[in-house]
mmCIF file of C-alpha atoms and ligand atoms in Angstrom:
data_model
loop_
_atom_site.group_PDB
_atom_site.id
_atom_site.type_symbol
_atom_site.label_atom_id
_atom_site.label_comp_id
_atom_site.label_asym_id
_atom_site.label_seq_id
_atom_site.Cartn_x
_atom_site.Cartn_y
_atom_site.Cartn_z
ATOM 1 C CA MET Q 1 9.132 -0.358 -35.346
ATOM 2 C CA VAL Q 2 7.678 -0.271 -38.865
ATOM 3 C CA THR Q 3 5.516 2.625 -39.827
ATOM 4 C CA HIS Q 4 4.795 4.132 -43.188
ATOM 5 C CA PRO Q 5 4.009 7.518 -44.639
ATOM 6 C CA THR Q 6 0.722 8.197 -46.340
ATOM 7 C CA ARG Q 7 1.841 11.153 -48.455
ATOM 8 C CA LEU Q 8 4.761 12.605 -46.604
ATOM 9 C CA THR Q 9 4.799 16.397 -46.701
ATOM 10 C CA PRO Q 10 7.416 18.637 -45.091
ATOM 11 C CA PRO Q 11 6.885 19.064 -41.346
ATOM 12 C CA VAL Q 12 6.175 22.489 -39.954
ATOM 13 C CA GLN Q 13 8.715 22.092 -37.174
ATOM 14 C CA CYS Q 14 11.228 19.448 -36.158
ATOM 15 C CA VAL Q 15 12.566 20.025 -32.621
ATOM 16 C CA PRO Q 16 15.578 17.926 -31.538
ATOM 17 C CA LEU Q 17 15.637 16.892 -27.880
ATOM 18 C CA HIS Q 18 19.007 16.376 -26.242
ATOM 19 C CA ASP Q 19 19.634 16.610 -22.507
ATOM 20 C CA PRO Q 20 22.558 14.414 -21.371
ATOM 21 C CA GLU Q 21 21.803 14.972 -17.656
ATOM 22 C CA SER Q 22 18.366 13.361 -17.827
ATOM 23 C CA ARG Q 23 19.365 11.145 -20.795
ATOM 24 C CA LEU Q 24 16.552 12.653 -22.836
ATOM 25 C CA GLU Q 25 17.167 12.129 -26.543
ATOM 26 C CA GLY Q 26 14.586 12.313 -29.288
ATOM 27 C CA VAL Q 27 12.549 14.639 -31.420
ATOM 28 C CA ILE Q 28 9.219 16.447 -31.495
ATOM 29 C CA VAL Q 29 7.762 16.784 -34.994
ATOM 30 C CA ILE Q 30 4.924 19.246 -35.475
ATOM 31 C CA HIS Q 31 3.523 18.305 -38.855
ATOM 32 C CA SER Q 32 0.551 20.642 -39.147
ATOM 33 C CA THR Q 33 -1.010 23.421 -37.099
ATOM 34 C CA ALA Q 34 -3.602 24.372 -39.720
ATOM 35 C CA LEU Q 35 -6.525 23.215 -37.584
ATOM 36 C CA GLY Q 36 -5.061 23.981 -34.146
ATOM 37 C CA PRO Q 37 -2.098 23.002 -31.970
ATOM 38 C CA GLY Q 38 -0.245 19.908 -33.127
ATOM 39 C CA ALA Q 39 -1.443 16.994 -31.007
ATOM 40 C CA GLY Q 40 -0.031 13.500 -30.799
ATOM 41 C CA GLY Q 41 1.395 11.151 -28.218
ATOM 42 C CA CYS Q 42 4.928 10.551 -27.006
ATOM 43 C CA ARG Q 43 6.481 7.253 -28.065
ATOM 44 C CA PHE Q 44 9.286 5.798 -25.901
ATOM 45 C CA TRP Q 45 11.063 3.007 -27.686
ATOM 46 C CA SER Q 46 14.500 1.457 -28.278
ATOM 47 C CA TYR Q 47 15.672 2.931 -31.575
ATOM 48 C CA PRO Q 48 19.119 1.950 -32.858
ATOM 49 C CA ASP Q 49 19.839 5.528 -33.957
ATOM 50 C CA MET Q 50 18.304 9.006 -34.201
ATOM 51 C CA ASP Q 51 17.672 8.677 -37.941
ATOM 52 C CA ARG Q 52 15.287 5.804 -37.290
ATOM 53 C CA ALA Q 53 13.597 7.685 -34.429
ATOM 54 C CA ARG Q 54 13.197 10.818 -36.575
ATOM 55 C CA ALA Q 55 11.745 8.840 -39.492
ATOM 56 C CA ASP Q 56 9.183 7.261 -37.191
ATOM 57 C CA ALA Q 57 8.286 10.667 -35.709
ATOM 58 C CA LEU Q 58 7.798 12.217 -39.155
ATOM 59 C CA ARG Q 59 5.431 9.495 -40.273
ATOM 60 C CA LEU Q 60 3.537 9.302 -37.023
ATOM 61 C CA ALA Q 61 3.134 13.106 -36.897
ATOM 62 C CA GLU Q 62 1.748 13.126 -40.413
ATOM 63 C CA GLY Q 63 -0.651 10.335 -39.473
ATOM 64 C CA MET Q 64 -1.879 12.454 -36.554
ATOM 65 C CA SER Q 65 -2.633 15.375 -38.892
ATOM 66 C CA TYR Q 66 -4.835 13.128 -41.007
ATOM 67 C CA LYS Q 67 -6.458 11.433 -38.010
ATOM 68 C CA ASN Q 68 -7.279 14.667 -36.193
ATOM 69 C CA ALA Q 69 -8.593 16.323 -39.351
ATOM 70 C CA LEU Q 70 -10.980 13.499 -40.232
ATOM 71 C CA ALA Q 71 -12.159 13.142 -36.632
ATOM 72 C CA GLY Q 72 -13.323 16.758 -36.782
ATOM 73 C CA LEU Q 73 -10.980 17.866 -33.994
ATOM 74 C CA PRO Q 74 -9.644 21.422 -33.665
ATOM 75 C CA LEU Q 75 -6.102 20.030 -33.684
ATOM 76 C CA GLY Q 76 -3.165 19.690 -36.005
ATOM 77 C CA GLY Q 77 -0.820 16.722 -36.061
ATOM 78 C CA ALA Q 78 2.410 16.117 -34.148
ATOM 79 C CA LYS Q 79 4.347 13.392 -32.398
ATOM 80 C CA ALA Q 80 7.240 13.029 -29.991
ATOM 81 C CA VAL Q 81 9.604 10.083 -30.260
ATOM 82 C CA LEU Q 82 12.096 9.489 -27.448
ATOM 83 C CA ARG Q 83 14.877 6.946 -27.518
ATOM 84 C CA ARG Q 84 14.802 4.613 -24.551
ATOM 85 C CA PRO Q 85 18.294 4.821 -22.970
ATOM 86 C CA GLU Q 86 20.367 1.686 -22.543
ATOM 87 C CA GLY Q 87 20.921 0.597 -18.937
ATOM 88 C CA ASP Q 88 19.720 2.440 -15.842
ATOM 89 C CA PHE Q 89 18.051 5.825 -16.074
ATOM 90 C CA ASP Q 90 15.814 8.023 -13.942
ATOM 91 C CA ARG Q 91 12.474 7.768 -15.722
ATOM 92 C CA ALA Q 92 10.748 10.577 -13.793
ATOM 93 C CA ARG Q 93 13.650 12.923 -14.488
ATOM 94 C CA LEU Q 94 13.690 12.061 -18.194
ATOM 95 C CA PHE Q 95 9.962 12.752 -18.616
ATOM 96 C CA HIS Q 96 10.206 15.937 -16.562
ATOM 97 C CA ALA Q 97 12.934 17.109 -18.958
ATOM 98 C CA PHE Q 98 10.679 16.184 -21.868
ATOM 99 C CA GLY Q 99 7.910 18.262 -20.238
ATOM 100 C CA LYS Q 100 10.235 21.277 -20.145
ATOM 101 C CA ALA Q 101 10.861 20.885 -23.884
ATOM 102 C CA VAL Q 102 7.099 20.709 -24.495
ATOM 103 C CA ALA Q 103 6.637 23.862 -22.364
ATOM 104 C CA GLU Q 104 9.129 25.755 -24.529
ATOM 105 C CA LEU Q 105 6.877 25.192 -27.537
ATOM 106 C CA ARG Q 106 4.216 27.311 -25.780
ATOM 107 C CA GLY Q 107 1.212 25.269 -26.803
ATOM 108 C CA THR Q 108 2.017 24.534 -30.439
ATOM 109 C CA TYR Q 109 2.489 20.893 -29.338
ATOM 110 C CA VAL Q 110 0.211 18.913 -27.005
ATOM 111 C CA THR Q 111 1.534 15.554 -25.829
ATOM 112 C CA ALA Q 112 -0.032 12.403 -24.335
ATOM 113 C CA GLU Q 113 0.736 8.693 -23.958
ATOM 114 C CA ASP Q 114 1.727 6.467 -26.837
ATOM 115 C CA VAL Q 115 3.511 3.124 -27.141
ATOM 116 C CA GLY Q 116 5.933 2.815 -24.209
ATOM 117 C CA THR Q 117 4.590 5.679 -22.089
ATOM 118 C CA SER Q 118 2.127 5.679 -19.203
ATOM 119 C CA VAL Q 119 -0.148 7.925 -17.180
ATOM 120 C CA ALA Q 120 2.649 8.188 -14.576
ATOM 121 C CA ASP Q 121 5.038 9.477 -17.273
ATOM 122 C CA MET Q 122 2.502 12.115 -18.312
ATOM 123 C CA GLN Q 123 2.171 13.170 -14.683
ATOM 124 C CA ASP Q 124 5.935 13.818 -14.698
ATOM 125 C CA VAL Q 125 5.523 15.791 -17.938
ATOM 126 C CA ALA Q 126 2.706 17.776 -16.286
ATOM 127 C CA ARG Q 127 5.116 19.022 -13.597
ATOM 128 C CA ALA Q 128 6.679 21.159 -16.351
ATOM 129 C CA THR Q 129 3.835 21.996 -18.741
ATOM 130 C CA ARG Q 130 0.064 22.093 -18.994
ATOM 131 C CA HIS Q 131 0.181 21.103 -22.666
ATOM 132 C CA VAL Q 132 -0.263 17.433 -21.822
ATOM 133 C CA ALA Q 133 -3.260 15.073 -21.755
ATOM 134 C CA GLY Q 134 -3.764 11.453 -20.797
ATOM 135 C CA LEU Q 135 -3.814 12.327 -17.088
ATOM 136 C CA PRO Q 136 -6.259 10.700 -14.650
ATOM 137 C CA ALA Q 137 -9.863 11.878 -15.167
ATOM 138 C CA ARG Q 138 -11.115 14.471 -12.646
ATOM 139 C CA ASP Q 139 -14.449 16.061 -11.692
ATOM 140 C CA GLY Q 140 -16.562 14.332 -14.353
ATOM 141 C CA ARG Q 141 -14.280 15.679 -17.082
ATOM 142 C CA ALA Q 142 -12.981 13.613 -19.986
ATOM 143 C CA GLY Q 143 -9.680 11.880 -19.340
ATOM 144 C CA GLY Q 144 -8.056 8.691 -18.145
ATOM 145 C CA ASP Q 145 -7.286 5.609 -20.217
ATOM 146 C CA PRO Q 146 -8.396 6.302 -23.817
ATOM 147 C CA SER Q 147 -8.320 2.600 -24.836
ATOM 148 C CA PRO Q 148 -12.029 1.855 -24.188
ATOM 149 C CA TRP Q 149 -12.999 4.747 -26.480
ATOM 150 C CA THR Q 150 -10.638 3.449 -29.133
ATOM 151 C CA ALA Q 151 -12.135 -0.036 -28.788
ATOM 152 C CA GLN Q 152 -15.666 1.360 -29.019
ATOM 153 C CA GLY Q 153 -14.900 3.225 -32.250
ATOM 154 C CA VAL Q 154 -13.238 0.175 -33.787
ATOM 155 C CA PHE Q 155 -16.063 -2.131 -32.667
ATOM 156 C CA GLU Q 156 -18.759 0.101 -34.169
ATOM 157 C CA SER Q 157 -16.680 0.505 -37.334
ATOM 158 C CA ILE Q 158 -16.406 -3.283 -37.719
ATOM 159 C CA ARG Q 159 -20.137 -3.732 -37.120
ATOM 160 C CA GLU Q 160 -21.188 -1.070 -39.657
ATOM 161 C CA ALA Q 161 -18.492 -1.882 -42.219
ATOM 162 C CA ALA Q 162 -19.489 -5.570 -42.088
ATOM 163 C CA ALA Q 163 -23.127 -4.645 -42.636
ATOM 164 C CA PHE Q 164 -22.142 -2.519 -45.644
ATOM 165 C CA ALA Q 165 -19.300 -4.483 -47.244
ATOM 166 C CA LEU Q 166 -20.197 -8.066 -46.266
ATOM 167 C CA GLU Q 167 -23.938 -7.565 -45.781
ATOM 168 C CA ARG Q 168 -23.739 -9.579 -42.579
ATOM 169 C CA ASP Q 169 -24.371 -9.050 -38.874
ATOM 170 C CA LEU Q 170 -21.734 -9.523 -36.195
ATOM 171 C CA GLY Q 171 -23.568 -12.536 -34.762
ATOM 172 C CA ASP Q 172 -22.845 -14.276 -38.021
ATOM 173 C CA LEU Q 173 -19.135 -13.421 -38.229
ATOM 174 C CA THR Q 174 -15.717 -14.641 -37.120
ATOM 175 C CA VAL Q 175 -13.233 -11.899 -36.253
ATOM 176 C CA ALA Q 176 -9.480 -12.513 -36.067
ATOM 177 C CA VAL Q 177 -7.863 -10.108 -33.602
ATOM 178 C CA GLN Q 178 -4.086 -9.628 -33.733
ATOM 179 C CA GLY Q 179 -2.828 -8.280 -30.408
ATOM 180 C CA VAL Q 180 -5.102 -8.441 -27.381
ATOM 181 C CA GLY Q 181 -3.669 -5.723 -25.168
ATOM 182 C CA HIS Q 182 -5.636 -2.712 -23.915
ATOM 183 C CA VAL Q 183 -7.637 -2.117 -27.075
ATOM 184 C CA GLY Q 184 -7.669 -5.661 -28.508
ATOM 185 C CA ALA Q 185 -9.013 -7.289 -25.326
ATOM 186 C CA ASP Q 186 -11.743 -4.664 -24.906
ATOM 187 C CA LEU Q 187 -12.662 -5.083 -28.577
ATOM 188 C CA CYS Q 188 -12.914 -8.861 -28.083
ATOM 189 C CA ARG Q 189 -15.302 -8.375 -25.166
ATOM 190 C CA ARG Q 190 -17.595 -6.145 -27.258
ATOM 191 C CA LEU Q 191 -17.441 -8.524 -30.229
ATOM 192 C CA ALA Q 192 -18.230 -11.549 -28.044
ATOM 193 C CA GLU Q 193 -21.171 -9.720 -26.460
ATOM 194 C CA ALA Q 194 -22.495 -9.050 -29.965
ATOM 195 C CA GLY Q 195 -22.280 -12.755 -30.765
ATOM 196 C CA ALA Q 196 -19.181 -12.813 -32.971
ATOM 197 C CA ARG Q 197 -16.788 -15.773 -32.857
ATOM 198 C CA LEU Q 198 -13.187 -14.854 -32.036
ATOM 199 C CA VAL Q 199 -9.760 -15.989 -33.183
ATOM 200 C CA VAL Q 200 -6.918 -14.316 -31.298
ATOM 201 C CA ALA Q 201 -3.124 -14.182 -31.251
ATOM 202 C CA ASP Q 202 -0.671 -12.327 -29.052
ATOM 203 C CA VAL Q 203 3.017 -12.677 -28.243
ATOM 204 C CA ASP Q 204 1.858 -12.832 -24.619
ATOM 205 C CA PRO Q 205 0.154 -16.258 -24.265
ATOM 206 C CA ASP Q 206 -1.521 -15.326 -20.951
ATOM 207 C CA ARG Q 207 -3.564 -12.633 -22.678
ATOM 208 C CA CYS Q 208 -4.878 -15.184 -25.200
ATOM 209 C CA GLU Q 209 -5.632 -17.726 -22.487
ATOM 210 C CA ASN Q 210 -7.682 -15.151 -20.663
ATOM 211 C CA LEU Q 211 -9.820 -14.547 -23.754
ATOM 212 C CA ARG Q 212 -10.219 -18.243 -24.364
ATOM 213 C CA ALA Q 213 -11.531 -18.616 -20.815
ATOM 214 C CA LEU Q 214 -13.740 -15.517 -20.947
ATOM 215 C CA HIS Q 215 -15.193 -15.691 -24.466
ATOM 216 C CA GLY Q 216 -14.261 -19.084 -25.885
ATOM 217 C CA ALA Q 217 -11.813 -17.459 -28.303
ATOM 218 C CA LYS Q 218 -9.798 -19.758 -30.516
ATOM 219 C CA VAL Q 219 -6.086 -19.110 -29.988
ATOM 220 C CA VAL Q 220 -3.663 -19.325 -32.911
ATOM 221 C CA ASP Q 221 0.044 -18.733 -33.344
ATOM 222 C CA VAL Q 222 1.147 -15.131 -33.991
ATOM 223 C CA ASP Q 223 2.322 -16.146 -37.473
ATOM 224 C CA ALA Q 224 -1.062 -17.687 -38.295
ATOM 225 C CA ILE Q 225 -3.433 -14.856 -37.385
ATOM 226 C CA VAL Q 226 -3.113 -12.954 -40.689
ATOM 227 C CA GLY Q 227 -4.208 -15.976 -42.696
ATOM 228 C CA ALA Q 228 -6.698 -17.277 -40.102
ATOM 229 C CA GLU Q 229 -10.113 -18.400 -41.362
ATOM 230 C CA ALA Q 230 -12.201 -15.361 -40.473
ATOM 231 C CA ASP Q 231 -14.542 -12.805 -42.021
ATOM 232 C CA VAL Q 232 -12.842 -9.820 -40.422
ATOM 233 C CA PHE Q 233 -9.175 -9.221 -39.605
ATOM 234 C CA ALA Q 234 -8.611 -6.686 -36.816
ATOM 235 C CA PRO Q 235 -4.945 -5.642 -36.392
ATOM 236 C CA CYS Q 236 -4.550 -4.362 -32.824
ATOM 237 C CA ALA Q 237 -0.812 -4.892 -32.224
ATOM 238 C CA LEU Q 238 1.912 -2.778 -33.842
ATOM 239 C CA GLY Q 239 2.207 -1.102 -37.270
ATOM 240 C CA GLY Q 240 3.276 -2.368 -40.684
ATOM 241 C CA VAL Q 241 1.250 -5.601 -40.592
ATOM 242 C CA LEU Q 242 -0.230 -5.085 -44.059
ATOM 243 C CA ASP Q 243 2.585 -5.629 -46.551
ATOM 244 C CA ALA Q 244 2.826 -7.170 -50.008
ATOM 245 C CA ARG Q 245 3.073 -10.675 -48.550
ATOM 246 C CA SER Q 246 0.404 -10.495 -45.861
ATOM 247 C CA ALA Q 247 -2.003 -8.769 -48.282
ATOM 248 C CA GLN Q 248 -1.979 -12.014 -50.291
ATOM 249 C CA ARG Q 249 -2.450 -14.201 -47.201
ATOM 250 C CA ILE Q 250 -5.408 -12.457 -45.577
ATOM 251 C CA ALA Q 251 -8.440 -14.732 -45.662
ATOM 252 C CA ALA Q 252 -10.888 -12.137 -44.306
ATOM 253 C CA ARG Q 253 -12.959 -9.882 -46.579
ATOM 254 C CA LEU Q 254 -12.805 -6.919 -44.216
ATOM 255 C CA VAL Q 255 -9.789 -5.421 -42.411
ATOM 256 C CA CYS Q 256 -10.556 -3.017 -39.557
ATOM 257 C CA GLY Q 257 -8.483 -2.603 -36.416
ATOM 258 C CA ALA Q 258 -6.871 -0.218 -33.956
ATOM 259 C CA ALA Q 259 -3.168 -0.478 -34.787
ATOM 260 C CA ASN Q 260 -1.603 2.712 -36.131
ATOM 261 C CA ASN Q 261 0.148 2.688 -39.517
ATOM 262 C CA GLN Q 262 -1.088 -0.746 -40.572
ATOM 263 C CA LEU Q 263 -0.052 -0.326 -44.215
ATOM 264 C CA ALA Q 264 3.665 -1.074 -44.611
ATOM 265 C CA ARG Q 265 3.432 0.802 -47.912
ATOM 266 C CA PRO Q 266 0.593 2.920 -49.331
ATOM 267 C CA GLU Q 267 0.203 0.715 -52.436
ATOM 268 C CA VAL Q 268 -0.806 -2.273 -50.276
ATOM 269 C CA ALA Q 269 -4.228 -0.611 -49.983
ATOM 270 C CA GLU Q 270 -4.671 -1.067 -53.726
ATOM 271 C CA THR Q 271 -3.606 -4.739 -53.512
ATOM 272 C CA LEU Q 272 -6.291 -5.300 -50.897
ATOM 273 C CA ARG Q 273 -8.903 -3.565 -53.043
ATOM 274 C CA ARG Q 274 -8.032 -5.743 -56.046
ATOM 275 C CA ARG Q 275 -8.418 -8.824 -53.860
ATOM 276 C CA GLY Q 276 -11.910 -7.690 -52.921
ATOM 277 C CA ILE Q 277 -10.924 -6.913 -49.320
ATOM 278 C CA ALA Q 278 -12.502 -3.819 -47.771
ATOM 279 C CA TYR Q 279 -9.811 -1.988 -45.785
ATOM 280 C CA VAL Q 280 -10.928 0.555 -43.203
ATOM 281 C CA PRO Q 281 -8.080 3.081 -42.855
ATOM 282 C CA ASP Q 282 -6.596 2.755 -39.373
ATOM 283 C CA TYR Q 283 -6.620 6.416 -38.525
ATOM 284 C CA VAL Q 284 -10.351 6.687 -39.257
ATOM 285 C CA ALA Q 285 -11.390 3.682 -37.150
ATOM 286 C CA ASN Q 286 -9.006 4.242 -34.216
ATOM 287 C CA ALA Q 287 -9.688 7.947 -33.580
ATOM 288 C CA GLY Q 288 -11.503 7.244 -30.278
ATOM 289 C CA GLY Q 289 -8.267 7.545 -28.304
ATOM 290 C CA ILE Q 290 -7.275 10.978 -29.596
ATOM 291 C CA ILE Q 291 -10.908 12.100 -29.303
ATOM 292 C CA SER Q 292 -10.799 11.269 -25.586
ATOM 293 C CA VAL Q 293 -7.360 12.792 -25.100
ATOM 294 C CA SER Q 294 -8.263 15.998 -26.941
ATOM 295 C CA ALA Q 295 -11.504 16.394 -24.978
ATOM 296 C CA GLU Q 296 -9.455 16.232 -21.807
ATOM 297 C CA TYR Q 297 -7.091 18.917 -23.103
ATOM 298 C CA LEU Q 298 -9.955 21.107 -24.306
ATOM 299 C CA GLY Q 299 -11.828 20.722 -20.986
ATOM 300 C CA GLU Q 300 -14.789 18.860 -22.495
ATOM 301 C CA ASP Q 301 -16.772 16.067 -20.843
ATOM 302 C CA ALA Q 302 -17.514 12.416 -21.583
ATOM 303 C CA ALA Q 303 -20.694 13.320 -23.527
ATOM 304 C CA ASP Q 304 -18.602 15.266 -26.066
ATOM 305 C CA VAL Q 305 -16.320 12.256 -26.412
ATOM 306 C CA GLY Q 306 -19.300 9.915 -26.885
ATOM 307 C CA ARG Q 307 -20.775 12.151 -29.571
ATOM 308 C CA ARG Q 308 -17.529 12.294 -31.565
ATOM 309 C CA VAL Q 309 -16.810 8.578 -31.181
ATOM 310 C CA ALA Q 310 -20.348 7.751 -32.346
ATOM 311 C CA ALA Q 311 -19.577 9.633 -35.575
ATOM 312 C CA ILE Q 312 -16.675 7.317 -36.461
ATOM 313 C CA ALA Q 313 -18.663 4.346 -37.822
ATOM 314 C CA PRO Q 314 -20.960 6.441 -40.087
ATOM 315 C CA ARG Q 315 -17.799 8.132 -41.405
ATOM 316 C CA VAL Q 316 -16.317 4.712 -42.148
ATOM 317 C CA VAL Q 317 -19.400 3.633 -44.086
ATOM 318 C CA ALA Q 318 -19.468 6.899 -46.074
ATOM 319 C CA LEU Q 319 -15.815 6.319 -46.895
ATOM 320 C CA LEU Q 320 -16.379 2.735 -48.042
ATOM 321 C CA GLU Q 321 -19.365 3.837 -50.133
ATOM 322 C CA ARG Q 322 -17.382 6.576 -51.847
ATOM 323 C CA ALA Q 323 -14.383 4.284 -52.427
ATOM 324 C CA ALA Q 324 -16.643 1.640 -54.003
ATOM 325 C CA ARG Q 325 -18.352 4.247 -56.162
ATOM 326 C CA GLU Q 326 -15.040 5.673 -57.392
ATOM 327 C CA GLY Q 327 -13.271 2.318 -57.731
ATOM 328 C CA ARG Q 328 -10.471 3.457 -55.383
ATOM 329 C CA SER Q 329 -9.054 2.194 -52.118
ATOM 330 C CA PRO Q 330 -10.683 3.627 -48.959
ATOM 331 C CA ALA Q 331 -7.178 4.645 -47.811
ATOM 332 C CA ALA Q 332 -6.689 6.916 -50.828
ATOM 333 C CA VAL Q 333 -10.148 8.431 -50.379
ATOM 334 C CA ALA Q 334 -9.532 9.055 -46.661
ATOM 335 C CA ASP Q 335 -6.212 10.777 -47.372
ATOM 336 C CA ASP Q 336 -7.940 13.037 -49.916
ATOM 337 C CA LEU Q 337 -10.684 13.945 -47.475
ATOM 338 C CA ALA Q 338 -8.224 14.694 -44.671
ATOM 339 C CA GLU Q 339 -6.104 16.863 -46.972
ATOM 340 C CA GLU Q 340 -9.238 18.772 -48.016
ATOM 341 C CA VAL Q 341 -10.094 19.455 -44.368
ATOM 342 C CA ILE Q 342 -6.551 20.646 -43.620
ATOM 343 C CA ALA Q 343 -6.300 22.771 -46.763
ATOM 344 C CA GLY Q 344 -9.672 24.365 -45.986
ATOM 345 C CA ALA Q 345 -8.589 25.593 -42.597
ATOM 346 C CA ARG Q 346 -5.028 26.815 -42.871
ATOM 347 C CA ARG Q 347 -4.412 29.073 -39.909
ATOM 348 C CA PRO Q 348 -1.722 29.345 -37.238
ATOM 349 C CA ALA Q 349 -1.743 27.399 -33.967
ATOM 350 C CA THR Q 350 -4.134 28.864 -31.419
ATOM 351 C CA ALA Q 351 -3.298 27.405 -28.017
ATOM 352 C CA ALA Q 352 -2.355 29.985 -25.428
ATOM 353 C CA ALA Q 353 1.034 29.509 -23.815
HETATM 354 P P1 NAI J 1 -1.011 -2.646 -25.940
HETATM 355 O O1 NAI J 1 0.471 -2.548 -25.822
HETATM 356 O O2 NAI J 1 -1.840 -2.643 -24.716
HETATM 357 O O3 NAI J 1 -1.409 -3.955 -26.777
HETATM 358 C C1 NAI J 1 -0.692 -4.405 -27.871
HETATM 359 C C2 NAI J 1 -0.718 -5.930 -27.804
HETATM 360 O O4 NAI J 1 -0.131 -6.428 -29.001
HETATM 361 C C3 NAI J 1 0.072 -6.500 -26.630
HETATM 362 O O5 NAI J 1 -0.729 -7.440 -25.939
HETATM 363 C C4 NAI J 1 1.271 -7.152 -27.300
HETATM 364 O O6 NAI J 1 1.742 -8.296 -26.586
HETATM 365 C C5 NAI J 1 0.692 -7.544 -28.637
HETATM 366 N N1 NAI J 1 1.651 -7.762 -29.718
HETATM 367 C C6 NAI J 1 2.806 -7.119 -29.978
HETATM 368 N N2 NAI J 1 3.392 -7.625 -31.074
HETATM 369 C C7 NAI J 1 2.576 -8.603 -31.523
HETATM 370 C C8 NAI J 1 2.622 -9.501 -32.617
HETATM 371 N N3 NAI J 1 3.632 -9.493 -33.493
HETATM 372 N N4 NAI J 1 1.614 -10.388 -32.780
HETATM 373 C C9 NAI J 1 0.578 -10.414 -31.908
HETATM 374 N N5 NAI J 1 0.484 -9.603 -30.836
HETATM 375 C C10 NAI J 1 1.475 -8.711 -30.655
HETATM 376 O O7 NAI J 1 -1.428 -1.453 -26.928
HETATM 377 P P2 NAI J 1 -2.877 -0.865 -27.163
HETATM 378 O O8 NAI J 1 -3.042 0.368 -26.386
HETATM 379 O O9 NAI J 1 -3.881 -1.951 -27.051
HETATM 380 O O10 NAI J 1 -2.770 -0.402 -28.704
HETATM 381 C C11 NAI J 1 -2.812 -1.357 -29.745
HETATM 382 C C12 NAI J 1 -2.567 -0.653 -31.071
HETATM 383 O O11 NAI J 1 -3.564 0.346 -31.272
HETATM 384 C C13 NAI J 1 -1.219 0.089 -31.174
HETATM 385 O O12 NAI J 1 -0.771 0.031 -32.503
HETATM 386 C C14 NAI J 1 -1.578 1.515 -30.825
HETATM 387 O O13 NAI J 1 -0.670 2.445 -31.403
HETATM 388 C C15 NAI J 1 -2.951 1.608 -31.468
HETATM 389 N N6 NAI J 1 -3.792 2.636 -30.889
HETATM 390 C C16 NAI J 1 -4.087 2.574 -29.548
HETATM 391 C C17 NAI J 1 -4.900 3.547 -28.995
HETATM 392 C C18 NAI J 1 -5.297 3.511 -27.551
HETATM 393 O O14 NAI J 1 -6.239 4.230 -27.154
HETATM 394 N N7 NAI J 1 -4.660 2.678 -26.726
HETATM 395 C C19 NAI J 1 -5.428 4.679 -29.801
HETATM 396 C C20 NAI J 1 -5.128 4.566 -31.222
HETATM 397 C C21 NAI J 1 -4.304 3.597 -31.711
#
């Protein structure tokens, strides 16, 4: 899986995970606890070796520090990356063992779902620790699947960024969506309801067919979506989609989507700027998920989540305005702002064990 660092700084804590009995192998990286306990999901993926898994964890943990800081959350950044074992394994046992490792960190790390993990996995984690979110919602509290909140934040970001950068309304736009899973499909529904035309691609053809039937989306090959004729490109699959080559192929004038770590390398942001493409940094637009997950952990309700998610799009516009004013890429400006927030609040982790 390709991910990239923004400005990689040394992690606060790197905790190896190794339990042969449950076949747990991986790492928890706590990148920053300046704003509160390090929060970030648990990725479960087939990595060829631990070096690759650790590199992914480092970059993802750093990304969480930036995302949480700019979303105004009382949380630092962290991530767990677990290697998916070859062959048969007892999934419940593995995630229970992971939960025990999280418990030992006594609240400096809060976990949740990420690519490859589910609510059921987090329920196994919760048998060993309370420092876990992404569990089913209860008693009117925040919780449950965070994807709709992520889609809402991305949708509103696209709408407001298009009004600012393209000076056009959604009803007048074509949006190319790469990856129509949980977030991408929900985003398509919102875009279609707002009158936008859709172009979609996914490695799973059934998902595209569904959107063609529901919203009249045009379906293109996965290799064609980056260069598809569209006003907006919304990456909602996996990371690393914006590289030197794709940055030259993008036909859209605005890039805004949910996928984490979209830039294969930081300098691609500058290439996009020079091509006159407004790039909304992924971790600013896609913060709805962690906002929902953190509200669950902090015991807040859906209204708190709605208030924070509603602040995403105005933040995006402020970012684009400042980037245009300073002649810099929005990604560089966002990183600066996040670092300012973190530097302004250096204090130890606060979660009780
Ligand atoms: P998902 O797994 O439900 O959907 C991803 C979709 O992308 C799948 O339909 C998959 O078939 C498709 N896909 C994979 N490779 C592709 C390719 N090369 N070309 C086209 N399609 C491809 O995941 P979900 O939850 O929708 O997340 C999407 C992205 O947003 C991920 O990068 C995730 O890390 C990020 N994200 C998700 C959040 C959430 O609340 N679910 C929160 C913040 C970020």
